[in-house]
mmCIF file with all atom_site columns, C-alpha atoms and ligand atoms in Angstrom:
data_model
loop_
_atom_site.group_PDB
_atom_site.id
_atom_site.type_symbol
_atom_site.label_atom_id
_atom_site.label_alt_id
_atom_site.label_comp_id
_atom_site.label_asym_id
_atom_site.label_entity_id
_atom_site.label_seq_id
_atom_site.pdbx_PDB_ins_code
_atom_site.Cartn_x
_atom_site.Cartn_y
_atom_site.Cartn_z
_atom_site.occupancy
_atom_site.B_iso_or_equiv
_atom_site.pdbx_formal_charge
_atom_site.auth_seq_id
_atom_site.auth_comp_id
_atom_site.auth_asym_id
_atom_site.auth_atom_id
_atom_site.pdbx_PDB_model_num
ATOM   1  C  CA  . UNK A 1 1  ? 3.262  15.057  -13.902 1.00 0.00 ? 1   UNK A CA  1
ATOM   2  C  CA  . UNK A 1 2  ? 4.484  15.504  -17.342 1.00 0.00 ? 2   UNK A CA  1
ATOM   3  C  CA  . UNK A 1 3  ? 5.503  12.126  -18.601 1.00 0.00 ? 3   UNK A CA  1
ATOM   4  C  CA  . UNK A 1 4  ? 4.409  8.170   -17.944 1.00 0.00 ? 4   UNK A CA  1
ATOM   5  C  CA  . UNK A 1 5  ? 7.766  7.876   -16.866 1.00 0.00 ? 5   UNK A CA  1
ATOM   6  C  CA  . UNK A 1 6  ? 6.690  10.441  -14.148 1.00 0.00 ? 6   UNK A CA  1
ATOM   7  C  CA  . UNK A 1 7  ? 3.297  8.929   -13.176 1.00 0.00 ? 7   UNK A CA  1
ATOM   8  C  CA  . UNK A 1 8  ? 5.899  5.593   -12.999 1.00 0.00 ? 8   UNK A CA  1
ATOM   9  C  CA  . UNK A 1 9  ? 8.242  7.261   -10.619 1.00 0.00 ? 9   UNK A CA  1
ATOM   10 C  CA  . UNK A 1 10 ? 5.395  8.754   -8.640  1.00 0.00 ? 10  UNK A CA  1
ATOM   11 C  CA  . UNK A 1 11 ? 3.411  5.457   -8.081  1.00 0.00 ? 11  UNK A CA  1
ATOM   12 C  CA  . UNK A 1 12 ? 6.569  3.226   -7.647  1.00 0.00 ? 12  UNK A CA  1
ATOM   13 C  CA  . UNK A 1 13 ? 6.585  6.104   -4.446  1.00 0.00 ? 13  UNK A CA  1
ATOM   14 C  CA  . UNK A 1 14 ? 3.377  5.865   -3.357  1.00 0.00 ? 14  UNK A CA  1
ATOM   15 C  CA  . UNK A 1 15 ? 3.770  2.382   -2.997  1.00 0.00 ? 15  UNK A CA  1
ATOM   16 C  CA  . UNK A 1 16 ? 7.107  2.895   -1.701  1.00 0.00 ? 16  UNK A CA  1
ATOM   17 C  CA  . UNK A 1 17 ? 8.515  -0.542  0.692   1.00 0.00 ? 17  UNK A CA  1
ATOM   18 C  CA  . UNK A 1 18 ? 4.830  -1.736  0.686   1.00 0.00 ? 18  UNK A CA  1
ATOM   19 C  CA  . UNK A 1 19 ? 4.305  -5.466  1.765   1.00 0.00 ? 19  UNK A CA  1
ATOM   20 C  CA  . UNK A 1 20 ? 1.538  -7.708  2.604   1.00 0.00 ? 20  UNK A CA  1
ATOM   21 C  CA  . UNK A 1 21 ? 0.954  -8.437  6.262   1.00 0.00 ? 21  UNK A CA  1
ATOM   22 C  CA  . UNK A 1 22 ? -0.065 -12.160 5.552   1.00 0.00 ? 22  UNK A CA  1
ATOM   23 C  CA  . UNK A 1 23 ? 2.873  -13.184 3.216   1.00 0.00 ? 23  UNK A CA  1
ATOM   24 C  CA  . UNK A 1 24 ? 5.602  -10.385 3.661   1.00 0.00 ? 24  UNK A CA  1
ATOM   25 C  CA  . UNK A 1 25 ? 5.287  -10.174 -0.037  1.00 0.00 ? 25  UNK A CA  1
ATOM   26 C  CA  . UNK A 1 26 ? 5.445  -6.678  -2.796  1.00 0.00 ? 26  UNK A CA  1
ATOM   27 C  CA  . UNK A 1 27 ? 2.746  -6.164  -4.823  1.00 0.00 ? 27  UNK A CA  1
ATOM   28 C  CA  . UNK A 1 28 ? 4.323  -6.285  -8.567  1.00 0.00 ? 28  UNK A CA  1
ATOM   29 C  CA  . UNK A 1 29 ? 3.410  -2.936  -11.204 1.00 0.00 ? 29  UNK A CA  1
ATOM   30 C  CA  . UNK A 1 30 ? 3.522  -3.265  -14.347 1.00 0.00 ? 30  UNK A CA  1
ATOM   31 C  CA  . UNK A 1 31 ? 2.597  -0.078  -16.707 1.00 0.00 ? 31  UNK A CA  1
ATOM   32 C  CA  . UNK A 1 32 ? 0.643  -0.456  -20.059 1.00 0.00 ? 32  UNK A CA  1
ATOM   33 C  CA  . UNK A 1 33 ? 0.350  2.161   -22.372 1.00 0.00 ? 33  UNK A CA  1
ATOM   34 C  CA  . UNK A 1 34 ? 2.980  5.169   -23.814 1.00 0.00 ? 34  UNK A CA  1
ATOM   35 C  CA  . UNK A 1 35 ? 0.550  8.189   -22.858 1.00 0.00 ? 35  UNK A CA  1
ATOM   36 C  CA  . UNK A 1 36 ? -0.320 9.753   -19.823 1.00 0.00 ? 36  UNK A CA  1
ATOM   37 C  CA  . UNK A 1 37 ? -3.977 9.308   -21.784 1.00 0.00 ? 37  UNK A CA  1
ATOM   38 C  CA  . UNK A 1 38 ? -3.786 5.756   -22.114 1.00 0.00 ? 38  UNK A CA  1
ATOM   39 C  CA  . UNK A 1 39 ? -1.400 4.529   -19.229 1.00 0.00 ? 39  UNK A CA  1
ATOM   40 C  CA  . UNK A 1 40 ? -2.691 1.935   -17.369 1.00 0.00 ? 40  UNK A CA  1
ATOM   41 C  CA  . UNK A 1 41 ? -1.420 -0.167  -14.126 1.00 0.00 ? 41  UNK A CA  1
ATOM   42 C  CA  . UNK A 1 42 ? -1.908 -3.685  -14.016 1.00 0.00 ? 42  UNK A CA  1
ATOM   43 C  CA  . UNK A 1 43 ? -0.645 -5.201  -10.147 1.00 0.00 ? 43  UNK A CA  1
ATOM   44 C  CA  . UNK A 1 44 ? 0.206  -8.593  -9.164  1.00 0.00 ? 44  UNK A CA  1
ATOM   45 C  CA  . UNK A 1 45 ? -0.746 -9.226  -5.506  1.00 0.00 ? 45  UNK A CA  1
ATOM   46 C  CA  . UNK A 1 46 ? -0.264 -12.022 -3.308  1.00 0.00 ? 46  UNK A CA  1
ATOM   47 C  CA  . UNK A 1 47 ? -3.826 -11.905 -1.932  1.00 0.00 ? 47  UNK A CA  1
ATOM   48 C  CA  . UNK A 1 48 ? -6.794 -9.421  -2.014  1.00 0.00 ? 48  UNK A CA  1
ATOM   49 C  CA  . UNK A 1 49 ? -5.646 -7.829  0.676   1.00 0.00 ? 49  UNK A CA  1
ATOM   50 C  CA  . UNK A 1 50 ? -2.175 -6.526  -0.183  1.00 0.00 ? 50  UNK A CA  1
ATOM   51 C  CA  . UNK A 1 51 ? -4.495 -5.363  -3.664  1.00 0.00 ? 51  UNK A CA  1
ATOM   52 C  CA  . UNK A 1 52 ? -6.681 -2.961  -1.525  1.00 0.00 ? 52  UNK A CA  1
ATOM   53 C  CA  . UNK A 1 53 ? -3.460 -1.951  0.754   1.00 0.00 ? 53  UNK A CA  1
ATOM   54 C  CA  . UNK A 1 54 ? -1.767 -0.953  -2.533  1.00 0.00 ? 54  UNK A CA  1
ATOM   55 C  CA  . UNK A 1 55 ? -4.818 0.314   -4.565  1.00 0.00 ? 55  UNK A CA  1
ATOM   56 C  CA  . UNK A 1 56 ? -5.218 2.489   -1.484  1.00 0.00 ? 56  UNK A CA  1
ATOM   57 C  CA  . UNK A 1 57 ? -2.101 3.826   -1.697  1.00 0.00 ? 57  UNK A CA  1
ATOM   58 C  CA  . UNK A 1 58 ? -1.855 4.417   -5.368  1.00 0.00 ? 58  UNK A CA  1
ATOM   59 C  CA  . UNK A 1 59 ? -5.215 6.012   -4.965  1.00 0.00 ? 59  UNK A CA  1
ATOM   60 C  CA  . UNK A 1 60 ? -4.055 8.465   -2.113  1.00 0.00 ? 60  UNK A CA  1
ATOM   61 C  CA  . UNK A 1 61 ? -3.584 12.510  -3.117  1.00 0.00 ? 61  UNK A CA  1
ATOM   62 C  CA  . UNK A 1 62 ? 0.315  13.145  -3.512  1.00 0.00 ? 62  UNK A CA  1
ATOM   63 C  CA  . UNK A 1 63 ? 0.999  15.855  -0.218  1.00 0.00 ? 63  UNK A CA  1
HETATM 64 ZN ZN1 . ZN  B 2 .  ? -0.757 -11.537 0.916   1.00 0.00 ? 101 ZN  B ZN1 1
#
């Protein structure tokens, strides 16, 4: 991972076609910062659970 617009690419993956069980809904990303240093990722989630479920992902070791 070289550039944020890598650690974008590679977290839009993670989450890949990810939707809430409840509400059938996508958890929304958005990406603060222009480092790698200072990047941060704000999400937008229909309900706490869809925000674990994608935390989890994002969270998971690339294979
Ligand atoms: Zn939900």
């Amino acid at each position: 991972m070289r550039s944020v617009e890598d650690f974008k690419a590679q977290t839009l993956e993670k989450i890949g076609d990810l939707r809430c069980p409840d509400h059938r809904q996508a958890p929304r990303l958005k990406f603060h910062g222009s480092t790698l240093r200072d990047v941060t990722i704000q999400m937008t989630a229909c309900c706490d659970k869809l925000a674990e479920l994608a935390n989890r992902k994002i969270a998971a070791p690339r294979i």
